[in-house]
Amino acid sequence: MLRSFLLLFIIFSMGNAQVDLAKKCPNGWTIFGLRCYKYISQPANWIRAERNCQSLGANLASVRNKLENSFLLSLLPSASTRSWVGAHDAVQDGQWLWSDGTVFGYTNWCSGEPNNSERPENCLEINFSKHTSRARISNQNALCDMLDRK
């Protein structure tokens, strides 16, 4: 009897936790893990896209693992949509950083990337399930993320 009660209590508590998490993201944002995400369909260069995210209390999205990469791709309207994410190597060529200050560890580069073919290519776009370096002057849509609001 006690086990049944504990199990029901845990299930009920977990259900409420999920509802509470959803309330922490602003309207129009999607929660994934402990972060809130939003696709911005407003083509801009990388710097403008980052500023657009910052105006919403966020940064261009950081991609920390394969699961998060798949989730971000699910936010794009089509497989051919290109979107800025927050990585750049503008400080030192080849030293990739996330604009929110988190460690750059996960990579899912397209074959041959980064290659600086559009000299310079200091920014990262996500598309076709891979990452491609691009010149920051090209216009792309954006994926923003922020920590959930407690």
PDB file of C-alpha atoms in Angstrom:
ATOM      1  CA  MET A   1       0.000   0.000   0.000  1.00  0.00           C
ATOM      2  CA  LEU A   2       2.769   2.407   0.925  1.00  0.00           C
ATOM      3  CA  ARG A   3       4.608   1.611  -2.330  1.00  0.00           C
ATOM      4  CA  SER A   4       1.468   2.355  -4.343  1.00  0.00           C
ATOM      5  CA  PHE A   5       1.032   5.647  -2.544  1.00  0.00           C
ATOM      6  CA  LEU A   6       4.682   6.606  -3.122  1.00  0.00           C
ATOM      7  CA  LEU A   7       4.455   5.669  -6.796  1.00  0.00           C
ATOM      8  CA  LEU A   8       1.312   7.775  -7.269  1.00  0.00           C
ATOM      9  CA  PHE A   9       2.941  10.668  -5.426  1.00  0.00           C
ATOM     10  CA  ILE A  10       6.053  10.509  -7.652  1.00  0.00           C
ATOM     11  CA  ILE A  11       4.001  10.315 -10.853  1.00  0.00           C
ATOM     12  CA  PHE A  12       1.816  13.229  -9.759  1.00  0.00           C
ATOM     13  CA  SER A  13       4.865  15.282  -8.765  1.00  0.00           C
ATOM     14  CA  MET A  14       6.596  14.652 -12.095  1.00  0.00           C
ATOM     15  CA  GLY A  15       3.476  15.657 -13.997  1.00  0.00           C
ATOM     16  CA  ASN A  16       3.295  18.937 -12.124  1.00  0.00           C
ATOM     17  CA  ALA A  17       7.013  19.557 -12.676  1.00  0.00           C
ATOM     18  CA  GLN A  18       6.526  19.360 -16.446  1.00  0.00           C
ATOM     19  CA  VAL A  19       3.669  21.886 -16.276  1.00  0.00           C
ATOM     20  CA  ASP A  20       5.811  24.195 -14.126  1.00  0.00           C
ATOM     21  CA  LEU A  21       8.685  23.978 -16.626  1.00  0.00           C
ATOM     22  CA  ALA A  22       6.414  24.933 -19.513  1.00  0.00           C
ATOM     23  CA  LYS A  23       5.315  28.046 -17.618  1.00  0.00           C
ATOM     24  CA  LYS A  24       8.916  29.227 -17.363  1.00  0.00           C
ATOM     25  CA  CYS A  25       9.314  29.889 -21.095  1.00  0.00           C
ATOM     26  CA  PRO A  26       7.896  33.086 -22.563  1.00  0.00           C
ATOM     27  CA  ASN A  27       4.886  32.771 -24.834  1.00  0.00           C
ATOM     28  CA  GLY A  28       5.905  31.505 -28.275  1.00  0.00           C
ATOM     29  CA  TRP A  29       9.043  29.756 -27.005  1.00  0.00           C
ATOM     30  CA  THR A  30       9.510  25.974 -26.816  1.00  0.00           C
ATOM     31  CA  ILE A  31      11.075  24.249 -23.828  1.00  0.00           C
ATOM     32  CA  PHE A  32      13.684  21.533 -24.248  1.00  0.00           C
ATOM     33  CA  GLY A  33      15.586  20.387 -21.179  1.00  0.00           C
ATOM     34  CA  LEU A  34      16.246  23.457 -19.057  1.00  0.00           C
ATOM     35  CA  ARG A  35      16.271  25.912 -21.953  1.00  0.00           C
ATOM     36  CA  CYS A  36      13.714  27.800 -24.028  1.00  0.00           C
ATOM     37  CA  TYR A  37      14.065  28.031 -27.808  1.00  0.00           C
ATOM     38  CA  LYS A  38      12.583  30.167 -30.554  1.00  0.00           C
ATOM     39  CA  TYR A  39      12.965  30.156 -34.341  1.00  0.00           C
ATOM     40  CA  ILE A  40      13.129  33.707 -35.708  1.00  0.00           C
ATOM     41  CA  SER A  41      12.092  33.972 -39.351  1.00  0.00           C
ATOM     42  CA  GLN A  42      13.800  37.290 -39.968  1.00  0.00           C
ATOM     43  CA  PRO A  43      16.832  37.033 -42.273  1.00  0.00           C
ATOM     44  CA  ALA A  44      19.785  38.957 -40.888  1.00  0.00           C
ATOM     45  CA  ASN A  45      23.547  38.751 -40.765  1.00  0.00           C
ATOM     46  CA  TRP A  46      25.019  36.891 -37.780  1.00  0.00           C
ATOM     47  CA  ILE A  47      25.666  39.997 -35.669  1.00  0.00           C
ATOM     48  CA  ARG A  48      22.134  41.363 -36.213  1.00  0.00           C
ATOM     49  CA  ALA A  49      20.661  37.895 -35.511  1.00  0.00           C
ATOM     50  CA  GLU A  50      22.577  37.719 -32.207  1.00  0.00           C
ATOM     51  CA  ARG A  51      21.344  41.208 -31.288  1.00  0.00           C
ATOM     52  CA  ASN A  52      17.775  40.190 -32.160  1.00  0.00           C
ATOM     53  CA  CYS A  53      18.087  37.227 -29.783  1.00  0.00           C
ATOM     54  CA  GLN A  54      19.650  39.441 -27.086  1.00  0.00           C
ATOM     55  CA  SER A  55      16.721  41.864 -27.361  1.00  0.00           C
ATOM     56  CA  LEU A  56      14.546  38.905 -26.297  1.00  0.00           C
ATOM     57  CA  GLY A  57      16.799  38.059 -23.334  1.00  0.00           C
ATOM     58  CA  ALA A  58      18.494  35.210 -25.223  1.00  0.00           C
ATOM     59  CA  ASN A  59      21.464  34.399 -27.453  1.00  0.00           C
ATOM     60  CA  LEU A  60      21.779  32.560 -30.713  1.00  0.00           C
ATOM     61  CA  ALA A  61      21.332  28.883 -29.825  1.00  0.00           C
ATOM     62  CA  SER A  62      24.199  26.724 -28.613  1.00  0.00           C
ATOM     63  CA  VAL A  63      24.249  23.088 -29.730  1.00  0.00           C
ATOM     64  CA  ARG A  64      25.547  20.938 -26.887  1.00  0.00           C
ATOM     65  CA  ASN A  65      24.780  17.398 -28.107  1.00  0.00           C
ATOM     66  CA  LYS A  66      23.140  15.261 -30.801  1.00  0.00           C
ATOM     67  CA  LEU A  67      19.735  15.316 -29.091  1.00  0.00           C
ATOM     68  CA  GLU A  68      19.720  19.110 -28.927  1.00  0.00           C
ATOM     69  CA  ASN A  69      20.891  19.255 -32.557  1.00  0.00           C
ATOM     70  CA  SER A  70      17.897  17.115 -33.602  1.00  0.00           C
ATOM     71  CA  PHE A  71      15.547  19.274 -31.543  1.00  0.00           C
ATOM     72  CA  LEU A  72      16.831  22.482 -33.158  1.00  0.00           C
ATOM     73  CA  LEU A  73      16.362  20.972 -36.605  1.00  0.00           C
ATOM     74  CA  SER A  74      12.750  20.167 -35.663  1.00  0.00           C
ATOM     75  CA  LEU A  75      12.140  23.901 -35.110  1.00  0.00           C
ATOM     76  CA  LEU A  76      13.133  24.739 -38.698  1.00  0.00           C
ATOM     77  CA  PRO A  77      10.205  24.990 -41.141  1.00  0.00           C
ATOM     78  CA  SER A  78      11.881  22.745 -43.748  1.00  0.00           C
ATOM     79  CA  ALA A  79      14.965  20.612 -44.329  1.00  0.00           C
ATOM     80  CA  SER A  80      16.406  23.249 -46.645  1.00  0.00           C
ATOM     81  CA  THR A  81      16.063  26.125 -44.153  1.00  0.00           C
ATOM     82  CA  ARG A  82      19.362  27.576 -43.018  1.00  0.00           C
ATOM     83  CA  SER A  83      19.600  29.247 -39.653  1.00  0.00           C
ATOM     84  CA  TRP A  84      22.259  30.934 -37.582  1.00  0.00           C
ATOM     85  CA  VAL A  85      23.311  29.363 -34.294  1.00  0.00           C
ATOM     86  CA  GLY A  86      25.619  30.992 -31.772  1.00  0.00           C
ATOM     87  CA  ALA A  87      29.057  29.638 -32.675  1.00  0.00           C
ATOM     88  CA  HIS A  88      31.795  31.890 -33.993  1.00  0.00           C
ATOM     89  CA  ASP A  89      35.566  31.934 -34.336  1.00  0.00           C
ATOM     90  CA  ALA A  90      35.860  35.700 -34.720  1.00  0.00           C
ATOM     91  CA  VAL A  91      38.260  36.071 -31.769  1.00  0.00           C
ATOM     92  CA  GLN A  92      40.799  33.551 -33.089  1.00  0.00           C
ATOM     93  CA  ASP A  93      40.453  31.663 -36.364  1.00  0.00           C
ATOM     94  CA  GLY A  94      39.730  27.997 -35.701  1.00  0.00           C
ATOM     95  CA  GLN A  95      38.870  28.522 -31.994  1.00  0.00           C
ATOM     96  CA  TRP A  96      35.083  28.145 -31.971  1.00  0.00           C
ATOM     97  CA  LEU A  97      33.070  29.692 -29.116  1.00  0.00           C
ATOM     98  CA  TRP A  98      29.359  29.952 -28.289  1.00  0.00           C
ATOM     99  CA  SER A  99      27.995  33.488 -28.027  1.00  0.00           C
ATOM    100  CA  ASP A 100      26.424  32.694 -24.624  1.00  0.00           C
ATOM    101  CA  GLY A 101      29.840  31.816 -23.187  1.00  0.00           C
ATOM    102  CA  THR A 102      29.261  28.053 -22.871  1.00  0.00           C
ATOM    103  CA  VAL A 103      31.996  25.607 -23.886  1.00  0.00           C
ATOM    104  CA  PHE A 104      32.098  24.589 -27.549  1.00  0.00           C
ATOM    105  CA  GLY A 105      32.353  20.810 -27.411  1.00  0.00           C
ATOM    106  CA  TYR A 106      29.820  19.189 -29.741  1.00  0.00           C
ATOM    107  CA  THR A 107      30.512  19.342 -33.463  1.00  0.00           C
ATOM    108  CA  ASN A 108      28.489  18.000 -36.354  1.00  0.00           C
ATOM    109  CA  TRP A 109      30.282  19.641 -39.255  1.00  0.00           C
ATOM    110  CA  CYS A 110      29.374  19.013 -42.879  1.00  0.00           C
ATOM    111  CA  SER A 111      32.144  17.195 -44.727  1.00  0.00           C
ATOM    112  CA  GLY A 112      35.062  19.551 -45.366  1.00  0.00           C
ATOM    113  CA  GLU A 113      33.865  22.195 -42.896  1.00  0.00           C
ATOM    114  CA  PRO A 114      34.923  24.567 -41.540  1.00  0.00           C
ATOM    115  CA  ASN A 115      36.814  25.573 -44.651  1.00  0.00           C
ATOM    116  CA  ASN A 116      36.839  29.396 -44.878  1.00  0.00           C
ATOM    117  CA  SER A 117      35.819  29.163 -48.548  1.00  0.00           C
ATOM    118  CA  GLU A 118      33.967  32.506 -48.245  1.00  0.00           C
ATOM    119  CA  ARG A 119      36.838  34.191 -46.455  1.00  0.00           C
ATOM    120  CA  PRO A 120      36.371  34.852 -43.705  1.00  0.00           C
ATOM    121  CA  GLU A 121      33.864  32.308 -42.374  1.00  0.00           C
ATOM    122  CA  ASN A 122      33.531  33.111 -38.700  1.00  0.00           C
ATOM    123  CA  CYS A 123      29.966  32.012 -37.944  1.00  0.00           C
ATOM    124  CA  LEU A 124      27.971  28.796 -37.819  1.00  0.00           C
ATOM    125  CA  GLU A 125      24.709  27.853 -39.495  1.00  0.00           C
ATOM    126  CA  ILE A 126      22.648  24.739 -38.957  1.00  0.00           C
ATOM    127  CA  ASN A 127      20.944  23.022 -41.876  1.00  0.00           C
ATOM    128  CA  PHE A 128      20.430  19.601 -43.406  1.00  0.00           C
ATOM    129  CA  SER A 129      21.254  18.102 -39.956  1.00  0.00           C
ATOM    130  CA  LYS A 130      24.859  19.329 -40.127  1.00  0.00           C
ATOM    131  CA  HIS A 131      26.786  22.502 -39.311  1.00  0.00           C
ATOM    132  CA  THR A 132      28.410  24.715 -41.906  1.00  0.00           C
ATOM    133  CA  SER A 133      30.666  27.712 -41.383  1.00  0.00           C
ATOM    134  CA  ARG A 134      29.528  30.852 -43.206  1.00  0.00           C
ATOM    135  CA  ALA A 135      30.591  34.423 -43.698  1.00  0.00           C
ATOM    136  CA  ARG A 136      28.869  36.544 -41.076  1.00  0.00           C
ATOM    137  CA  ILE A 137      27.574  38.955 -43.739  1.00  0.00           C
ATOM    138  CA  SER A 138      25.170  36.452 -45.327  1.00  0.00           C
ATOM    139  CA  ASN A 139      21.536  36.712 -44.229  1.00  0.00           C
ATOM    140  CA  GLN A 140      19.955  33.750 -42.412  1.00  0.00           C
ATOM    141  CA  ASN A 141      17.083  33.165 -40.036  1.00  0.00           C
ATOM    142  CA  ALA A 142      17.980  32.532 -36.390  1.00  0.00           C
ATOM    143  CA  LEU A 143      17.529  30.021 -33.589  1.00  0.00           C
ATOM    144  CA  CYS A 144      17.609  31.655 -30.151  1.00  0.00           C
ATOM    145  CA  ASP A 145      17.857  30.028 -26.735  1.00  0.00           C
ATOM    146  CA  MET A 146      17.742  31.111 -23.111  1.00  0.00           C
ATOM    147  CA  LEU A 147      17.723  29.440 -19.723  1.00  0.00           C
ATOM    148  CA  ASP A 148      14.187  28.850 -18.534  1.00  0.00           C
ATOM    149  CA  ARG A 149      12.871  31.586 -16.276  1.00  0.00           C
ATOM    150  CA  LYS A 150      12.464  30.577 -12.664  1.00  0.00           C
TER     151      LYS A 150
END
